[in-house]
Amino acid sequence: RIGTKQSAISRLENDDYNPSVEFLDKVAHALGKKLEIRFN
């Protein structure tokens, strides 16, 4: 669990949400992954 409402996850899945880096980091951590942001 990442401590957020299901509605926030739903908006993210439906491409109707601009999540913060903090939120994305929580999701990555919950999935056992590392958040990596690249600019090319």
XYZ file of C-alpha atoms in Angstrom, residues 4-24:
21
model
C -3.318 7.098 -1.225
C -6.940 6.925 -2.279
C -8.112 4.500 -4.924
C -9.433 7.460 -6.917
C -5.880 8.809 -7.326
C -4.700 5.453 -8.656
C -7.686 5.319 -11.010
C -6.921 8.793 -12.384
C -3.304 7.762 -12.937
C -4.376 4.619 -14.799
C -6.808 6.604 -16.950
C -4.222 9.246 -17.922
C -6.288 11.942 -16.181
C -3.714 12.903 -13.562
C -0.363 14.666 -13.394
C 1.267 12.935 -10.436
C 4.052 14.429 -8.389
C 7.492 12.864 -8.303
C 6.824 12.013 -4.648
C 3.685 10.089 -5.602
C 5.478 8.220 -8.397
